[in-house]
XYZ file of C-alpha atoms in Angstrom:
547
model
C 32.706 168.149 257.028
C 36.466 166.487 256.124
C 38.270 165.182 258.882
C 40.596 167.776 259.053
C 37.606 170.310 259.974
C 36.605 168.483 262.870
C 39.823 168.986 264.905
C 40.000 171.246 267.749
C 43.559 173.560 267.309
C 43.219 173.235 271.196
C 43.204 169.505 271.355
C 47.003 168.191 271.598
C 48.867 167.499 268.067
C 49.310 163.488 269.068
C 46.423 162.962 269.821
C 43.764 164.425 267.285
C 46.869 162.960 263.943
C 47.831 159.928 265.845
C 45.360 157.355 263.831
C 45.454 159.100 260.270
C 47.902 161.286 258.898
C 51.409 160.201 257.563
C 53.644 161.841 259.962
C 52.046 160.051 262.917
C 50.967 156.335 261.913
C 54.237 155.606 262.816
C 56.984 157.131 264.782
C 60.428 154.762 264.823
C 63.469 155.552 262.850
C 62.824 151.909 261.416
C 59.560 153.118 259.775
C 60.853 156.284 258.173
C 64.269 154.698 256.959
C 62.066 151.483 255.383
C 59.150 153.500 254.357
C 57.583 152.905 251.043
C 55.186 155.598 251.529
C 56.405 158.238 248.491
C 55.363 161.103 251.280
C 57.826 160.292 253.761
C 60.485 159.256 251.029
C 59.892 162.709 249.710
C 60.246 164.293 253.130
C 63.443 162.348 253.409
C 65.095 163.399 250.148
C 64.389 167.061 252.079
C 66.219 166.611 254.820
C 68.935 164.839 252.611
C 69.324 168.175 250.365
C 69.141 170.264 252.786
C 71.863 169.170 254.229
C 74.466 169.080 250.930
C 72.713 173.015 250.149
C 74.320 173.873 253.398
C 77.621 172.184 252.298
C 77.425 173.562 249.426
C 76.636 177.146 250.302
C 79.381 177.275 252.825
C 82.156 176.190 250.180
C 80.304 179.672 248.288
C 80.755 181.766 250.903
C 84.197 181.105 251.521
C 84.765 181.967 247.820
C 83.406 185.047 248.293
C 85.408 185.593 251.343
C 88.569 184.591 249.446
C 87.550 187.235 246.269
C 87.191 190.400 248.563
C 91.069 190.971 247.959
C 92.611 191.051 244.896
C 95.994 189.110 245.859
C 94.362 185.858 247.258
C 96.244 185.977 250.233
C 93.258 184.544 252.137
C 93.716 180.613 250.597
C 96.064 179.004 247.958
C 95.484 178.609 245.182
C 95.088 174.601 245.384
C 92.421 175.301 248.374
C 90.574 177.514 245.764
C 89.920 175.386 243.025
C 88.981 172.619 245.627
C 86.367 175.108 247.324
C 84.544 176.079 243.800
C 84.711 172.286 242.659
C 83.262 171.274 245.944
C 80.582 174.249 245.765
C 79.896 173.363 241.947
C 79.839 169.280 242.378
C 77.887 169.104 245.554
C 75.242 172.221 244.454
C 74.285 170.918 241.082
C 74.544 166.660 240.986
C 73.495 166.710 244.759
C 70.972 169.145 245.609
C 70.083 171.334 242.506
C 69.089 168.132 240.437
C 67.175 166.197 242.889
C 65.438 169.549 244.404
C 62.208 169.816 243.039
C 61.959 166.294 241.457
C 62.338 164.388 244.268
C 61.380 166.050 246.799
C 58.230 167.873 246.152
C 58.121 165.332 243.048
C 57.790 162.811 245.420
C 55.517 163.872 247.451
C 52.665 165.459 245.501
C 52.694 163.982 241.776
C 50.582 160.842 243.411
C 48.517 163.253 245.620
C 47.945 165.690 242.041
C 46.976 162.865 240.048
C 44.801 161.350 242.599
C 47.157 157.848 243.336
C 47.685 156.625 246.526
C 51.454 155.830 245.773
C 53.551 155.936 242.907
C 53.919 153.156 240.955
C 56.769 151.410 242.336
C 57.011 151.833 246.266
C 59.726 149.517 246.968
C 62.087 150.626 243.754
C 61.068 154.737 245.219
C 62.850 153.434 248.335
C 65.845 152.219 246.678
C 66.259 155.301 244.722
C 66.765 157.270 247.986
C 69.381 154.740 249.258
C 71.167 154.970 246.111
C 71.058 158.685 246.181
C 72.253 158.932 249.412
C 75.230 155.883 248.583
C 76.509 158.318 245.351
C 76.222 161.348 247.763
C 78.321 159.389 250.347
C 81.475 158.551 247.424
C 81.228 162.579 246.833
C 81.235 163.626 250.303
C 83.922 161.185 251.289
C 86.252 162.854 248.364
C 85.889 165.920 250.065
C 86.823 164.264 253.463
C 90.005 162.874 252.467
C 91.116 166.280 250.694
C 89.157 167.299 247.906
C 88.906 167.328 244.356
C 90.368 170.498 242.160
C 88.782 170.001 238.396
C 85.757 171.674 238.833
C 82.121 170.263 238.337
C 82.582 169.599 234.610
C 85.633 166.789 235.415
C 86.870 168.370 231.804
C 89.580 166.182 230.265
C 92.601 165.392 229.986
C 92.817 167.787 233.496
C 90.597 165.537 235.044
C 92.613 162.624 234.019
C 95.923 163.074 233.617
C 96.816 166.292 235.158
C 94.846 166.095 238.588
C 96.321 163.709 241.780
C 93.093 164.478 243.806
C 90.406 162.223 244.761
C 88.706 163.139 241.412
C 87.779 159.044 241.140
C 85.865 158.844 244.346
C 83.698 162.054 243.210
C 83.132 160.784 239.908
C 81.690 157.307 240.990
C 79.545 159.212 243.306
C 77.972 161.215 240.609
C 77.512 158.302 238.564
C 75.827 156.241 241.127
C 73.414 159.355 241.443
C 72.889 159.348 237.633
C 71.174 155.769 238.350
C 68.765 157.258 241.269
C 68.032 159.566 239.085
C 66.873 157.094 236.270
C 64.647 155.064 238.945
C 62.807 158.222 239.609
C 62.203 159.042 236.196
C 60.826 155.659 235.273
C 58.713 155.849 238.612
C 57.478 159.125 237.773
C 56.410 158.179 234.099
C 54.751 155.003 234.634
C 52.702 156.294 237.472
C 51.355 159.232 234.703
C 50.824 157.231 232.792
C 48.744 154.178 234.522
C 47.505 155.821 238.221
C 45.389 158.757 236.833
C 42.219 159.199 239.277
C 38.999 158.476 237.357
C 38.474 161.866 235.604
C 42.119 162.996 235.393
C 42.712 163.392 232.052
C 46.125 164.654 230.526
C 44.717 168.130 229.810
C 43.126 168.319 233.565
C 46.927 167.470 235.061
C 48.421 170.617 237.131
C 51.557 172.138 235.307
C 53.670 170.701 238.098
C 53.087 167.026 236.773
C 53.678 168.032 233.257
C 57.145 169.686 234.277
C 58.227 166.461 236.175
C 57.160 164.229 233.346
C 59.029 166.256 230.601
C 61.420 165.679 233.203
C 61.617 162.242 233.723
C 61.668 161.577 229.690
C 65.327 164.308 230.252
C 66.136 161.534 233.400
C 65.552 158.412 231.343
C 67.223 159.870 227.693
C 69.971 161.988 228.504
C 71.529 160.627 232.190
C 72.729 157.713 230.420
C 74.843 159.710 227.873
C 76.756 161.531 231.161
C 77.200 157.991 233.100
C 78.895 156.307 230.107
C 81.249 159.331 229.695
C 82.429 159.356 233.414
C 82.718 155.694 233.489
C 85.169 156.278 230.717
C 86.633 159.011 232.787
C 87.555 156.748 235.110
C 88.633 153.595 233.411
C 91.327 156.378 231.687
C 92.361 157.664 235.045
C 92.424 153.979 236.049
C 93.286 151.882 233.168
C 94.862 154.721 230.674
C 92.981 153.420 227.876
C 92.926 156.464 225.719
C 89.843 157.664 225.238
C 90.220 161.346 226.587
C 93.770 162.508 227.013
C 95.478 163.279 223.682
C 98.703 162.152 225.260
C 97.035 158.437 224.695
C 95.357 158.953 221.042
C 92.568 160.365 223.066
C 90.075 163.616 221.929
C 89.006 166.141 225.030
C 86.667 167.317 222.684
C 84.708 164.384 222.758
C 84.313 164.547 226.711
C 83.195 168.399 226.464
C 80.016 167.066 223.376
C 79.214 164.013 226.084
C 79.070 166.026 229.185
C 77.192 168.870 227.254
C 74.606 166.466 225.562
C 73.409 165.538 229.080
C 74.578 168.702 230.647
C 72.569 171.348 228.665
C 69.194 169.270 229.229
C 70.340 168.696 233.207
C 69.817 172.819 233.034
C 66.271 171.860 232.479
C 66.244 169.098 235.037
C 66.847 172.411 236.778
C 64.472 175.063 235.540
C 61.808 173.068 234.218
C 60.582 172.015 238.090
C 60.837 175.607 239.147
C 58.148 176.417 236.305
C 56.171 173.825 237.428
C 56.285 175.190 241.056
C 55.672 179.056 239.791
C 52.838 177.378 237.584
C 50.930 175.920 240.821
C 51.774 178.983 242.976
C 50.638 182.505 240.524
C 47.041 181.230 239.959
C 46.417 180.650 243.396
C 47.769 183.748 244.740
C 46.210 185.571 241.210
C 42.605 184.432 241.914
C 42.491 183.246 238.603
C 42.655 180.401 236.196
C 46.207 179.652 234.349
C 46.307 181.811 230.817
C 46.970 179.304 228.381
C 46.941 176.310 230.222
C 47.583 174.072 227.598
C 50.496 176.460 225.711
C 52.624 175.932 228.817
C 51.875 171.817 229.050
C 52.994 171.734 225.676
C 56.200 174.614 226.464
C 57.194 172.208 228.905
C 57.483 168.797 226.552
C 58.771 171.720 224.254
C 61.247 173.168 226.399
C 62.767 168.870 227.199
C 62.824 168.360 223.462
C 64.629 171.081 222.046
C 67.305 171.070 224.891
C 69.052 167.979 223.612
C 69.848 170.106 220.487
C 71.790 173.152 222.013
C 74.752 171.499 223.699
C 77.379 172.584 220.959
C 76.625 176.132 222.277
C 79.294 175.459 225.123
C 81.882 174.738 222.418
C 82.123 177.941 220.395
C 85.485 178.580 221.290
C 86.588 175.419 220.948
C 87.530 174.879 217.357
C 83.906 173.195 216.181
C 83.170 174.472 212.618
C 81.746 177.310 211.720
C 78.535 175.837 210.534
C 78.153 173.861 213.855
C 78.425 176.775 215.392
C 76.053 178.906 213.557
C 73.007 175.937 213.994
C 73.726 175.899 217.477
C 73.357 179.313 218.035
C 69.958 179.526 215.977
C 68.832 176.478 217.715
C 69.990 177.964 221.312
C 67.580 181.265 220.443
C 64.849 178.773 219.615
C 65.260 177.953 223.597
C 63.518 181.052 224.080
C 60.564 180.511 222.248
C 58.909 178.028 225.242
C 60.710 179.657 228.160
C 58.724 183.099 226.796
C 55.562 181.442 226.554
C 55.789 180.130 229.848
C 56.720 184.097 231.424
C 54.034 185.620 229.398
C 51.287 183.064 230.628
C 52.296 183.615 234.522
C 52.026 187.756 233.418
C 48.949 187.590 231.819
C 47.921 184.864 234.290
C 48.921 187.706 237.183
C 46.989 190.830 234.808
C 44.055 191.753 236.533
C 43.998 188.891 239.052
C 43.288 189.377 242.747
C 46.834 189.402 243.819
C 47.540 188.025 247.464
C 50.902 188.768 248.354
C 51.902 185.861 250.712
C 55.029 184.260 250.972
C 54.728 181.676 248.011
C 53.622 184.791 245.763
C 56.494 186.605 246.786
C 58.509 184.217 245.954
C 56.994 183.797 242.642
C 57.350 187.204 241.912
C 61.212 187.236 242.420
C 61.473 184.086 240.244
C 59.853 185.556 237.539
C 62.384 189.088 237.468
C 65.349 186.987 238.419
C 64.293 184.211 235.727
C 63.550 186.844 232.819
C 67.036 188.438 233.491
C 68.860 184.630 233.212
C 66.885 184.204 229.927
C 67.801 187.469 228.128
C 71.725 187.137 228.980
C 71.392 183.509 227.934
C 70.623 185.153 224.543
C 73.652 186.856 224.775
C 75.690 183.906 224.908
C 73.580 182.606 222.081
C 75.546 185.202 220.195
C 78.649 183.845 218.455
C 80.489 187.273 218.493
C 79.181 188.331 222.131
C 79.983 184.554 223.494
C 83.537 184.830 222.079
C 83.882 188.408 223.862
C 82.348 187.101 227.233
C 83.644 183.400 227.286
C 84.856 182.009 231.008
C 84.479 184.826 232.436
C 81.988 185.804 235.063
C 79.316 186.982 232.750
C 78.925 183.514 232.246
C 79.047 182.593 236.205
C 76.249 185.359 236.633
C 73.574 184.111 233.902
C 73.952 180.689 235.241
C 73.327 181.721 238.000
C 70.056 183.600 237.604
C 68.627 180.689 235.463
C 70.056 177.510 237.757
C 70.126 179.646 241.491
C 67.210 182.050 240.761
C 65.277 179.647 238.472
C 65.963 176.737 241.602
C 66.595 178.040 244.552
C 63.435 180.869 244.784
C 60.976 178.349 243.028
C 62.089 175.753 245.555
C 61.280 177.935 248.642
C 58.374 179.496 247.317
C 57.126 175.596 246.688
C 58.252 174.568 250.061
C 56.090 177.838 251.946
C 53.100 176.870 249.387
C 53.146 173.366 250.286
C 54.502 173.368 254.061
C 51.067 173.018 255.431
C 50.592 170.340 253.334
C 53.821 168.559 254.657
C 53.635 169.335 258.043
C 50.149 170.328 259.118
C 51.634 173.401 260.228
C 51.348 177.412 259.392
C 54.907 179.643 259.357
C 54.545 183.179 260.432
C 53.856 185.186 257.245
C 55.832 188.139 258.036
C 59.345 185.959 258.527
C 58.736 184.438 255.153
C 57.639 187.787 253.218
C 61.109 189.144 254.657
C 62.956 186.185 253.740
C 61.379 186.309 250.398
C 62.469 189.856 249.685
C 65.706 189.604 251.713
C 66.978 186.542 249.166
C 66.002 188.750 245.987
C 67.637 191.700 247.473
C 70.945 189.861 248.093
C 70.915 187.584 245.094
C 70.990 190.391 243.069
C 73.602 192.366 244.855
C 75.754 189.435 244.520
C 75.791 188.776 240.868
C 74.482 191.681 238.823
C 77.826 193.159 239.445
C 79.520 189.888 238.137
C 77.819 190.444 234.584
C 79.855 193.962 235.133
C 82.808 192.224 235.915
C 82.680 189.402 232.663
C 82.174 192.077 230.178
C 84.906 193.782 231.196
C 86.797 190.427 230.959
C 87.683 189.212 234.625
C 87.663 185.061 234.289
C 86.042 182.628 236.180
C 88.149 180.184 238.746
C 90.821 182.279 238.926
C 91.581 183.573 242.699
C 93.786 186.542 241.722
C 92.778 189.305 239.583
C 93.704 192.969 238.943
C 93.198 195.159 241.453
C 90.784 197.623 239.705
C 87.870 194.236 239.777
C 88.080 194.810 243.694
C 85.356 196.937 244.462
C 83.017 195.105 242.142
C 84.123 191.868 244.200
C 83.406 193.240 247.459
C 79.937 194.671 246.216
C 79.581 190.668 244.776
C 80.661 189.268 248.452
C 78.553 191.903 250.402
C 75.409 190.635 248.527
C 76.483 186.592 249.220
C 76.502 188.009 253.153
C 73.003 188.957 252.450
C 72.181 185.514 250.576
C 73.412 183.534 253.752
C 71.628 185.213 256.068
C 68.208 184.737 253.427
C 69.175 180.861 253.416
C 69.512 180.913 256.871
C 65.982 182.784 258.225
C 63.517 180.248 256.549
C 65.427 177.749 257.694
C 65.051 178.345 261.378
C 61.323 179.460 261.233
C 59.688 176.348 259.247
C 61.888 174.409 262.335
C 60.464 176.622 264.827
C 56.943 175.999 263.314
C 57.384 172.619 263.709
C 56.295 172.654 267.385
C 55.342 176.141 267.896
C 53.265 176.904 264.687
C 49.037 177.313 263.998
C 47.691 174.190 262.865
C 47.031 174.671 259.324
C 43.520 174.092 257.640
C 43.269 171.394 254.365
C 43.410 174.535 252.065
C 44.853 177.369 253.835
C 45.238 179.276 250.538
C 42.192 178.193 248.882
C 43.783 176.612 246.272
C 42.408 174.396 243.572
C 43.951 170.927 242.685
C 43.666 167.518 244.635
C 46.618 168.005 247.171
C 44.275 170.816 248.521
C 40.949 168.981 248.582
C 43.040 165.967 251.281
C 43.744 166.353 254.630
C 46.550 168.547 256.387
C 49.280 165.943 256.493
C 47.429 163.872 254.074
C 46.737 160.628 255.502
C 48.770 156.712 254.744
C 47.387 156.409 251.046
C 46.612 160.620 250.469
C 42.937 160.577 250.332
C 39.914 159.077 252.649
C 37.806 157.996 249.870
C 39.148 157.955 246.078
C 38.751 161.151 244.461
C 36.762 161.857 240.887
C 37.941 164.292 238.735
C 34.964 166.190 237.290
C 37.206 169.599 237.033
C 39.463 171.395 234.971
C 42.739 172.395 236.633
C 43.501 175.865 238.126
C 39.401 176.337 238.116
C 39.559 179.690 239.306
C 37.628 180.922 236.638
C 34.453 182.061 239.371
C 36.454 183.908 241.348
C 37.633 186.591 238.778
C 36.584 189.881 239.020
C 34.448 192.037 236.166
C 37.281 194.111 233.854
């Protein structure tokens, strides 16, 4: 009988966790903020996100607010672009990119691979610190009035044209490039020399593939993007001409460095959400992963072609035709791993033993918000529809079904899957099926009608537009109304679980993979006695019934 078995539910939390579990060994601010433990750093890179999706999300919603009429009488014009650049910088370098990676990263790719920490406790600390040090430069730009170029910091607006705090932002991104690369390292080395006894590469859960293909994006391409914003700020600084054509300089050469580590960053993105979706639909399917090893090897696919496709942002641009064209074939050849990956969860889901809780749910919307992202990215793939639909909001509505839906839903379907396993706590199922359905419902009221309105050619970051693109907007701000209130619910139930939920078994869903076979929290070093692989992953293969 585990440990976790022999608790009472009636016996007070304190005092049956007190001795064991990670939550309660220790219980001063001192030991959380100091903590080496990857468990708690992961729990604290949570909290930290949480906080900047908030930020974030409220900078969206008063976009929306500000689109409803078609005059933009509700803000300036300067309050605008500093309300998309705040929602675009803070949602992407400081939650979007650190979501899955380090938070869930941290916390289960020891516990999967059966380590008791990752390989470098003290540098998994730092990492957090100098997240949190970038995230403070970014959020005091905001503070002292904002920045107005957007996320991309495109030159020469970034650096000649702009007298916002666009310096302060950009050395907070780049100190978060560096937390990044810590993680990354961490993450590889402690694949590649903590394996349990047993664990070969080929039994390793999908979710540890995705964060190493990952980590190789971390270590390769975030370099690239810090070298090009440290220029960008020795030219605002120093005017040394690197950028701004007024100096000798070439913007074109800021969009091909940004791109080369901004394309892959998508991935930084999606590529944690399939690992998520990859743990979640055979557990919920009853049945082992189709093609296990097809999506291991989509995912190290899926990293490596990436650094090939950036051009694909520059068709417009004045690159030559022939650049253009190879981009374009090499952009299709994107879809190639991303289908392999959909058709596996499908056939994976065909004729399983579906269980429709919250984490499936979520899964499910993933997959229909994910497949519509994908086939509009082929779209822009297109040199003749990409020159038709460029900047405009078709563009703002398929990044946001692969980045939002392929992010946000795989996130929260992760965090219901493995909340028992953080906490030691159940949710109430029927709050989280209704926020699961309630965030697909309103995602895609909000920006299915913004494909409508980029093909009929309204652009993006502009806060006044003809009045006829009204009623399309209001449909668009309706569904964001919706969104909030999706963000919102799950947010106050897993709190109110906190103290008021069921204590949750070791495998409430009766999973398969190590994080399900320790304790509910896991204890200091994850497991009582060392675990032995002698399994294949997702060995669900028993439990699936006769065609």
């Amino acid at each position: 009988m585990t440990y976790a078995a022999q608790r009472d539910a009636h016996v007070p939390h304190a005092t049956i966790d007190a001795p064991k579990d990670y939550l309660h060994i220790t219980h001063t601010v001192k030991s959380w903020l100091l903590s080496t433990d990857h468990k708690r750093i992961g729990i604290l890179y949570l909290i930290s996100i949480t906080g900047f999706f908030f930020v974030g999300a409220v900078a969206a919603g008063l976009l929306r607010l500000s689109l409803v009429v078609p005059d933009g009488s509700i803000f300036t014009n300067d309050t605008y672009n500093k309300l998309f650049t705040i929602h675009g910088v803070v949602m992407v370098w400081f939650f979007m990119i650190p979501s899955i990676p380090a938070t869930f990263g941290n916390f289960l790719l020891p516990i999967m691979i059966g380590a008791k920490d990752l390989a470098f406790p003290k540098l998994n600390t730092t990492s957090w610190y100098v997240f949190m040090t970038g995230a403070l430069f970014a959020m005091l730009s905001v503070l002292f009035g904002g920045i107005d170029t957007g996320w991309t910091f495109y030159a020469p607006l970034s650096t000649a044209f702009s007298n916002t705090y666009v310096s302060l932002a950009l050395v907070g991104v780049i100190v978060v490039g560096f937390s990044s690369i810590l993680t990354g390292l961490n993450f590889i080395v402690t694949v590649h020399t903590m394996r349990a006894p047993g664990m070969t590469w080929f039994r390793m859960p999908i979710f540890v593939w995705t964060m190493y293909a990952v980590s190789m994006i971390f270590l390769l391409a975030t370099p690239v993007i810090t070298m090009a914003l440290i220029l960008l700020v020795m030219e605002r600084t120093f005017k040394i001409g690197v950028f701004d054509p007024a100096l000798g300089g070439d913007p074109v050469l800021f969009e091909h460095l940004f791109w080369f580590y901004s394309h892959p960053a998508v991935y930084i993105m999606v590529l944690p959400g399939m690992g998520v979706i990859s743990e979640i639909v055979p557990a919920f399917a009853r049945k082992k992963l189709f093609g296990y090893k097809f999506v291991a090897y989509a995912s190290i696919g899926l990293a490596t072609i990436t650094f090939f496709v950036w051009g694909h942002h520059m068709f417009v641009n004045g690159q030559s035709d022939y650049a253009s064209v190879t981009f374009s074939f090499l952009s299709f050849a994107v879809a190639v791993p991303s289908a392999v990956k959909v058709y596996n969860w499908t056939a994976t889901i065909h004729k399983g033993t579906l269980v429709l809780d919250t984490p499936m749910v979520y899964a499910m919307g993933y997959i229909g918000l994910f497949v519509i992202g994908g086939l509009t990215g082929l779209f822009l793939a297109t040199l003749s529809i990409d020159e038709h639909v460029h900047d405009t909001y078709f563009v703002v509505a398929h990044f946001h079904y692969i980045m939002v839906g392929g992010t946000v839903l795989a996130f929260l379907g992760g965090l219901h899957y493995w909340w028992p396993k953080f906490t030691g706590r159940m949710y109430n199922e029927a709050w989280g099926r209704i926020s699961a359905v309630l965030m697909f419902v309103g995602f895609n009221v909000t920006f299915a009608p913004q494909f409508i309105l980029g093909y009929l050619g309204m652009p993006r970051r502009y806060h006044v537009y003809p009045a006829e693109f009204q009623l399309m907007n209001i449909m668009s701000s309706a569904g964001a109304t919706i969104l909030a209130f999706a963000y919102v619910f799950p947010f106050v139930y897993l709190l109110y679980s906190l103290w008021f939920g069921k204590k949750a078994p070791d495998n409430p869903w009766d999973a398969k993979g190590l994080e399900w076979m320790t304790t509910s929290p896991p204890p200091l070093h994850n497991f009582i006695k060392p675990p032995v692989v002698d399994f294949e992953a997702y060995d669900y293969a028993a439990r699936v019934p006769e065609a």
